[in-house]
Structures are given as C-alpha cells and as structure tokens.
GROMACS .gro file of C-alpha atoms in nm:
model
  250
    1UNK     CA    1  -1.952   0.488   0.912
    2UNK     CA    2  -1.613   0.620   0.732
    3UNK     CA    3  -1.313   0.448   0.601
    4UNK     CA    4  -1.019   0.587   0.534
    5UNK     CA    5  -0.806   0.439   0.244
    6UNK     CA    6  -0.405   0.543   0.185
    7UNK     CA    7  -0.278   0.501  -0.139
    8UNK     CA    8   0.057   0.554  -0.282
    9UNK     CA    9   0.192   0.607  -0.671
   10UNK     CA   10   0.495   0.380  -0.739
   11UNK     CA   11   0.695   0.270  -1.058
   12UNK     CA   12   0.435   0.042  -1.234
   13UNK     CA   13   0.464  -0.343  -1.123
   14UNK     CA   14   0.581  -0.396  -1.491
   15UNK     CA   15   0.837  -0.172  -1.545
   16UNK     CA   16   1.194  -0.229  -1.515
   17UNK     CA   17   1.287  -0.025  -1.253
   18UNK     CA   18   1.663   0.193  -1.317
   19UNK     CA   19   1.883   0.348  -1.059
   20UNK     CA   20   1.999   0.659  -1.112
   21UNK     CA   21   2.386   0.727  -1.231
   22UNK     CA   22   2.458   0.924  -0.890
   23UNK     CA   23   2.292   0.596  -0.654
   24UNK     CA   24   2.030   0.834  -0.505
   25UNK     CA   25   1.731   0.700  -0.564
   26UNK     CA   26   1.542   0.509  -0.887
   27UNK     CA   27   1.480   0.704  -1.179
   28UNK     CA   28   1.123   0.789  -1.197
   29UNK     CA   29   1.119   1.091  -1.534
   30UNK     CA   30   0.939   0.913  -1.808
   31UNK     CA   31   0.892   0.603  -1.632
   32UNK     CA   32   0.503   0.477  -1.625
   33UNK     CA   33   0.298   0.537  -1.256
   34UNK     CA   34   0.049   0.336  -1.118
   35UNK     CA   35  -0.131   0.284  -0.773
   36UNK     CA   36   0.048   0.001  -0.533
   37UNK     CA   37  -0.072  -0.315  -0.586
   38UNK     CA   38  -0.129  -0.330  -0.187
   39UNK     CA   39  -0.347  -0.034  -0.218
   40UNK     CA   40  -0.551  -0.137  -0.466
   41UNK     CA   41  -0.652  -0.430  -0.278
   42UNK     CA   42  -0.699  -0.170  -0.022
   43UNK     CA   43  -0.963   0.030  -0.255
   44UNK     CA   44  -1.170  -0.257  -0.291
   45UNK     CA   45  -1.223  -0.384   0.044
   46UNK     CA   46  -1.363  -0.079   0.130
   47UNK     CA   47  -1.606  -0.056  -0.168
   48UNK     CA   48  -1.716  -0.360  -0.119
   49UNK     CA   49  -1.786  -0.278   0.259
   50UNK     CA   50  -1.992   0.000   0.114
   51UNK     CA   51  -2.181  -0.178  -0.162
   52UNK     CA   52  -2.300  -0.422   0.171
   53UNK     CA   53  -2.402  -0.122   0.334
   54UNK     CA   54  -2.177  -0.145   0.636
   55UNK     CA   55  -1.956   0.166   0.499
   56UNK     CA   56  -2.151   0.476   0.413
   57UNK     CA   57  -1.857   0.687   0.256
   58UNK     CA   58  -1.500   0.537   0.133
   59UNK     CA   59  -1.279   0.858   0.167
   60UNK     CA   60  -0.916   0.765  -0.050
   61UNK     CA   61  -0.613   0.986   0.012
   62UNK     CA   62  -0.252   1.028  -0.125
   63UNK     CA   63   0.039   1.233   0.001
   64UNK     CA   64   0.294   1.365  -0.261
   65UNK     CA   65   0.303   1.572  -0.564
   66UNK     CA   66   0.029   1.710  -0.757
   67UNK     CA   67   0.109   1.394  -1.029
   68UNK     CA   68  -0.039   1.185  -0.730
   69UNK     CA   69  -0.411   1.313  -0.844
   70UNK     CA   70  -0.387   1.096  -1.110
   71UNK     CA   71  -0.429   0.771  -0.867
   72UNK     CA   72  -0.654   0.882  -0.662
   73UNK     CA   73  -0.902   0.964  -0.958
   74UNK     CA   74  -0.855   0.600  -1.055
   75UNK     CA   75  -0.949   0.518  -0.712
   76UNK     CA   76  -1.285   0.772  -0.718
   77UNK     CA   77  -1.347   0.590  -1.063
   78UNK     CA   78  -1.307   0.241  -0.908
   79UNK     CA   79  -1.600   0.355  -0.639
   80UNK     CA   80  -1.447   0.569  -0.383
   81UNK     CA   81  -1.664   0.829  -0.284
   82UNK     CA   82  -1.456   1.143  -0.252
   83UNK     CA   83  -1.023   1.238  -0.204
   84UNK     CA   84  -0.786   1.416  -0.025
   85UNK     CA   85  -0.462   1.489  -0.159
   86UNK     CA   86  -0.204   1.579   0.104
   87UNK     CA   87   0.045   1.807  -0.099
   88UNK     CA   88   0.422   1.760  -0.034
   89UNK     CA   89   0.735   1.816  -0.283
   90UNK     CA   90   0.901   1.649  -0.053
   91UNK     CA   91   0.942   1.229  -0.037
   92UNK     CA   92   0.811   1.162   0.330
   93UNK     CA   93   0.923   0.837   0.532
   94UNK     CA   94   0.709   0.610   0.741
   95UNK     CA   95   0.652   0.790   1.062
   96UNK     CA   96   0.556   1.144   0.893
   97UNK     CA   97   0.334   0.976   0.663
   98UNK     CA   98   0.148   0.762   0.989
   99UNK     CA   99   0.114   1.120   1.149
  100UNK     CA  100  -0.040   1.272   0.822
  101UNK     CA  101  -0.327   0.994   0.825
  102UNK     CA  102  -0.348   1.037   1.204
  103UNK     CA  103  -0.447   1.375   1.173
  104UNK     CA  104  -0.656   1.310   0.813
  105UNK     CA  105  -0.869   1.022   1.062
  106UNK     CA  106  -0.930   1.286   1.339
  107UNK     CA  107  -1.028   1.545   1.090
  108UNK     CA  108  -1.270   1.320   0.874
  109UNK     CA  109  -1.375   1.107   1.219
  110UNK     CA  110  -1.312   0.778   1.002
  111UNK     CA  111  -1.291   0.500   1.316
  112UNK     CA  112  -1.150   0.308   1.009
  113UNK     CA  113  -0.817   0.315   0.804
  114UNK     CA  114  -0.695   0.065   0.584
  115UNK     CA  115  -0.366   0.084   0.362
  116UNK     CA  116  -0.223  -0.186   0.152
  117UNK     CA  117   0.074  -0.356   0.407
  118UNK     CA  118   0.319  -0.210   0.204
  119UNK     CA  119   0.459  -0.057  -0.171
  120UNK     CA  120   0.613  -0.189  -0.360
  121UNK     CA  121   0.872   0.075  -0.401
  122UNK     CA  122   1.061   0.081  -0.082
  123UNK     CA  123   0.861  -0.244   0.112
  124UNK     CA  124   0.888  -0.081   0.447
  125UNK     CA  125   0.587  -0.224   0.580
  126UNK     CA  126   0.592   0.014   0.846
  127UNK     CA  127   0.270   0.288   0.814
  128UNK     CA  128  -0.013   0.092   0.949
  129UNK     CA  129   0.175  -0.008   1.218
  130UNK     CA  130   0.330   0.312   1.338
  131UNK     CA  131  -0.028   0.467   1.250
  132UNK     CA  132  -0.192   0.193   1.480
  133UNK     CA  133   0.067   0.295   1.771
  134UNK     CA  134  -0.003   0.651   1.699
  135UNK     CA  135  -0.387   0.649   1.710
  136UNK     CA  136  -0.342   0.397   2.029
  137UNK     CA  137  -0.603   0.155   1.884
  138UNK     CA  138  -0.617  -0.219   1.757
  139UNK     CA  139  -0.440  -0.345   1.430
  140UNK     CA  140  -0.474  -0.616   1.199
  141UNK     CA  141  -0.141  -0.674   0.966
  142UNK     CA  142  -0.149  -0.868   0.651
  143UNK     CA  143  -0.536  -0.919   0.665
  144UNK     CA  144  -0.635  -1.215   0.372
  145UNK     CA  145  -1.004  -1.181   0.496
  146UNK     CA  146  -1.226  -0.898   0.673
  147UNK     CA  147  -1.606  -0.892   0.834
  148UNK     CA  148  -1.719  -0.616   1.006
  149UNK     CA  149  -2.005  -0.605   1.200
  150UNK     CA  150  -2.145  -0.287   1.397
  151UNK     CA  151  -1.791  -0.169   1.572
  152UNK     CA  152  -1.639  -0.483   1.567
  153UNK     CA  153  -1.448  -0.657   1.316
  154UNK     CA  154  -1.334  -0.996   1.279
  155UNK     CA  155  -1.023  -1.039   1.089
  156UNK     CA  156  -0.791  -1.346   0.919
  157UNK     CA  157  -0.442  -1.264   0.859
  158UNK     CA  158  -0.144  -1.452   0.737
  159UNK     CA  159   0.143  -1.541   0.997
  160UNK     CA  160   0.414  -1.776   0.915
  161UNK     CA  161   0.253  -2.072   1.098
  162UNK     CA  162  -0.081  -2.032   0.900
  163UNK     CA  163  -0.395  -1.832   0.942
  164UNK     CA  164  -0.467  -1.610   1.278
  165UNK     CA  165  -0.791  -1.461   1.300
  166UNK     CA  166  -0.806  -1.159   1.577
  167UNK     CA  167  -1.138  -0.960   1.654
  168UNK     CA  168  -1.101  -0.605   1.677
  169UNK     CA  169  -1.305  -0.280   1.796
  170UNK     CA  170  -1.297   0.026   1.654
  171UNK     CA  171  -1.138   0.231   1.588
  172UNK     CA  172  -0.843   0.020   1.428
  173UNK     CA  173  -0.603   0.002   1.113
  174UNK     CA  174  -0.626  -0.284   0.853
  175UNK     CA  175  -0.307  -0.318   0.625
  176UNK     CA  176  -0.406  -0.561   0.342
  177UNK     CA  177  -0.278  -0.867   0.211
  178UNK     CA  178  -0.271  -1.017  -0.179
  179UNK     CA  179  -0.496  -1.290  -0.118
  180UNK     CA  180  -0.758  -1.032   0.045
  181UNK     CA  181  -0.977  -0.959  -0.268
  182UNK     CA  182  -0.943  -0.895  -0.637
  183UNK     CA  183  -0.936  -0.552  -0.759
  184UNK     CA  184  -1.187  -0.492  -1.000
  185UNK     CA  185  -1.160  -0.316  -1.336
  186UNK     CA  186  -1.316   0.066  -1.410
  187UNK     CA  187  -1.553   0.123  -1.653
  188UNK     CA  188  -1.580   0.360  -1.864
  189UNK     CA  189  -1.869   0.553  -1.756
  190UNK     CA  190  -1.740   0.542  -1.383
  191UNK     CA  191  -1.407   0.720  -1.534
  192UNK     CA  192  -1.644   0.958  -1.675
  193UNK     CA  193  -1.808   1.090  -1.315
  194UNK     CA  194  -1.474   1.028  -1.160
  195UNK     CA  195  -1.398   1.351  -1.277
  196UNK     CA  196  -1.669   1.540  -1.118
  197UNK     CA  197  -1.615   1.384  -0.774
  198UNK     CA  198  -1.481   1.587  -0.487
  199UNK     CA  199  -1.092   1.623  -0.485
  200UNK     CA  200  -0.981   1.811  -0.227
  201UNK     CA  201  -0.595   1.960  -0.170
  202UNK     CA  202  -0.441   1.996   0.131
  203UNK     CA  203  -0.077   2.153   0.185
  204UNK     CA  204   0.107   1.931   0.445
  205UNK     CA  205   0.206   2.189   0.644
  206UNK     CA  206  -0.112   2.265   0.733
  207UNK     CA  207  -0.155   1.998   0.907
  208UNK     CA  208   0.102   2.118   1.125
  209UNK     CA  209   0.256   1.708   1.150
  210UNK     CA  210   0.632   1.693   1.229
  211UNK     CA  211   0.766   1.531   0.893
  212UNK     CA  212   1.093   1.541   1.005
  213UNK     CA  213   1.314   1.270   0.884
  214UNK     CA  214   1.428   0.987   1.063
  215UNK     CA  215   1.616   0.758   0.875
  216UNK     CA  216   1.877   0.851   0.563
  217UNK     CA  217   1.945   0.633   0.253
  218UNK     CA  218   2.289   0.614   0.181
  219UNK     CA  219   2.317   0.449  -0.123
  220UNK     CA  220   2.054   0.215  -0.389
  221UNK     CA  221   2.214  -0.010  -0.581
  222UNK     CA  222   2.090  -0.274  -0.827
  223UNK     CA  223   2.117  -0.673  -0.744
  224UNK     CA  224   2.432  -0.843  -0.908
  225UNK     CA  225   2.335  -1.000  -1.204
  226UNK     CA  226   2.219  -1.392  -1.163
  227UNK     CA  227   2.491  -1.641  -1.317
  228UNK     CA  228   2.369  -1.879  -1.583
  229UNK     CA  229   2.279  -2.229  -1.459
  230UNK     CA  230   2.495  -2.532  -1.533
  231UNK     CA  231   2.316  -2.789  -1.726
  232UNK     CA  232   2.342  -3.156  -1.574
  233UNK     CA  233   2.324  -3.504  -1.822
  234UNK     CA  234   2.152  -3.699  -1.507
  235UNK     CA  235   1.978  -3.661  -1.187
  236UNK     CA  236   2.356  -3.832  -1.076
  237UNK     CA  237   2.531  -3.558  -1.180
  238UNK     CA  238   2.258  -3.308  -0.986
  239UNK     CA  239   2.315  -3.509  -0.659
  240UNK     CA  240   2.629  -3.484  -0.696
  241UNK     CA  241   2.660  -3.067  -0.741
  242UNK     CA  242   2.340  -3.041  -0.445
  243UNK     CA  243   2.578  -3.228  -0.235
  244UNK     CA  244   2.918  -3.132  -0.275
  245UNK     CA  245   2.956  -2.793  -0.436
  246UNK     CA  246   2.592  -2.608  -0.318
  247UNK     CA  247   2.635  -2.845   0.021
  248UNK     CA  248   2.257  -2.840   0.078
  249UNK     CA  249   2.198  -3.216   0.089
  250UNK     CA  250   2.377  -3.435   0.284
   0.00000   0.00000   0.00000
C-alpha cells in the first residue's frame, strides 16, 4: 500500500516573523525556510508505517515554487521513498490545494493521505478536511496515535473533552497532531542518496484543478505589543488587582 504525505515550506518556527511595509503579506526574502512542524510529524508516521511493513512506498509532495524542492529532499532524506512537486508561482488557498492532492491520490492510487493538521504560517486547518469531503471518504483530525491494520485503521485523536478514538476504512485522510510521534533527525549518508531519489515536477495546470480563489486577505498586521507587568509587594496586593481591576475573581 501507498501513502501520500503533503508538506508545506513556512518561515522557520524560530524566526521572527516581519510584515511587510504595504500589510500584504509577511516578508519571506532572506528569511530562513523550513518544513511545517505539522508535516514533519506527518513524514514520520508514514516511515514508520513503512519500516513495520504495513506501507510499501511513502510518496511526499509539495505545491509551490521551485524553492519548495528543498523540503521535500529533506523529507526523501528523512526516508520517504520518492516526490512530487506540484509547480505553482502562485500562493494557493485551502480548497485548490485539497483538489491538487485529490487528483495527486487518484493519480498515484494512494488509499492513504496524511498532512500535518495545519502550518504554521496561516493555521487554517482546513486541507484535510476539505480533502476528506472531496475524496468522499473517512477522516481522522488531530490524530495523537495511529494503527493500521489491513484497510482499516484505528485512530486516537485529541478533542476538547479528552481522547476519541474512531476506526476508519480506507481510503481516508489523517491530519496529525504534536503529540503523534517525534520526528527523527537525517543522517548524513541518507542526505547523501536523497539526492539521487526520484523528484518529479508537475505544472499545476496540468492537473487541470480549479485553483480559483475563494477567500481575499485584506490586511496582516502584527499583535500590539504586550504591556509590562506590575510588580505586587504581597499576595494581598495580587488579590486585590485579580479582583477589582482584572475582575476575574470574585
């Protein structure tokens, strides 16, 4: 069986992010790139379904620019088996992006797609679930622990009450949660043959996927800037604030 893992290329976690002086967008020129976070966690489910031997190829994909290679080498050189990179100049929204890995799943016949539940750029948290809707098949959102057996899968997620654990058949979508796995690290010598694995380049419009727009920003801002704290000479004086200027104690 085939798996089908989306990754994106967003600011690095540890960067300080900068809007740009017209409130477009954030400013991404000279600013450091890195895989989501999400996705990584994505990346190694999957591996480690095929190191158990209930995956037999982990197929990674990106859609973006050509500077989107870069990730999804450092996904073949974490274990993936071979990449697709869906070319687009163009900064495509939820919907056209669930269609894109629509078609890539009928194409590749993987009865399995998992992304990370969201980046970290613009949190939507909105592809695996429009993909799920779109492929008409079972979903699992913010999955924290997966076991597939055969065509069936059994999976945990997080809900605000606690754990829920759903069994699924496939085909279905998996969006990942944090507390799913821990990426590993790439070694050196997997870098190495990560180069000579199969990359392959797609033009979107190929695909022929409506990619059409459907929402507009209209302006990004950054958060005011946090006040400084007031500093208290005893838990009195705290009370005392809680209760009658921050009112949230009675």
């Amino acid at each position: 069986m085939k798996v089908l893992v989306a990754i994106k290329r967003v600011i690095d976690p540890y960067t300080k992010v900068r809007i740009k002086a017209d409130g477009s967008g954030v400013e991404t020129d000279n600013v450091k790139m890195a895989m989501n976070p999400f996705c990584e966690i994505a990346v190694e489910e999957a591996i480690r379904m095929k190191e158990v031997g209930k995956v037999s190829e982990v197929i990674v994909t990106s859609i973006g620019t050509d500077d989107c290679q870069e990730q999804l080498r450092s996904a073949l050189a974490l274990g993936a088996d071979r990449a697709i990179h869906v070319s687009s100049d163009k900064m495509l929204q939820p919907l056209a992006l669930a269609r894109i890995l629509k078609r890539l799943a009928e194409k590749e016949q993987t009865p399995l797609v998992i992304v990370g539940k969201q980046s970290i750029d613009t949190d939507n948290n909105q592809v695996a679930q429009m993909l799920a809707g779109l492929m008409a098949c079972p979903q699992a959102t913010f999955a924290s622990k997966i076991d597939l057996v055969h065509d069936e899968l059994t999976v945990t997620r997080e809900v605000d009450g606690g754990l829920e654990t759903l069994k699924l058949t496939l085909p279905a979508v998996i969006s990942t949660d944090l507390r799913l796995n821990e990426p590993r690290y790439a070694s050196l010598p997997n870098i190495m043959k990560a180069k000579r694995k199969p990359l392959e380049i797609v033009n979107v419009e190929s695909l022929n996927v409506d990619c059409s727009p459907t929402q507009t920003v209209l302006e990004v801002f950054a958060p005011p800037k946090r006040k400084a704290g007031i500093m208290v000479a005893t838990v009195a004086d705290l009370v005392d604030k809680l209760r009658n200027e921050a009112k949230v104690i009675e």
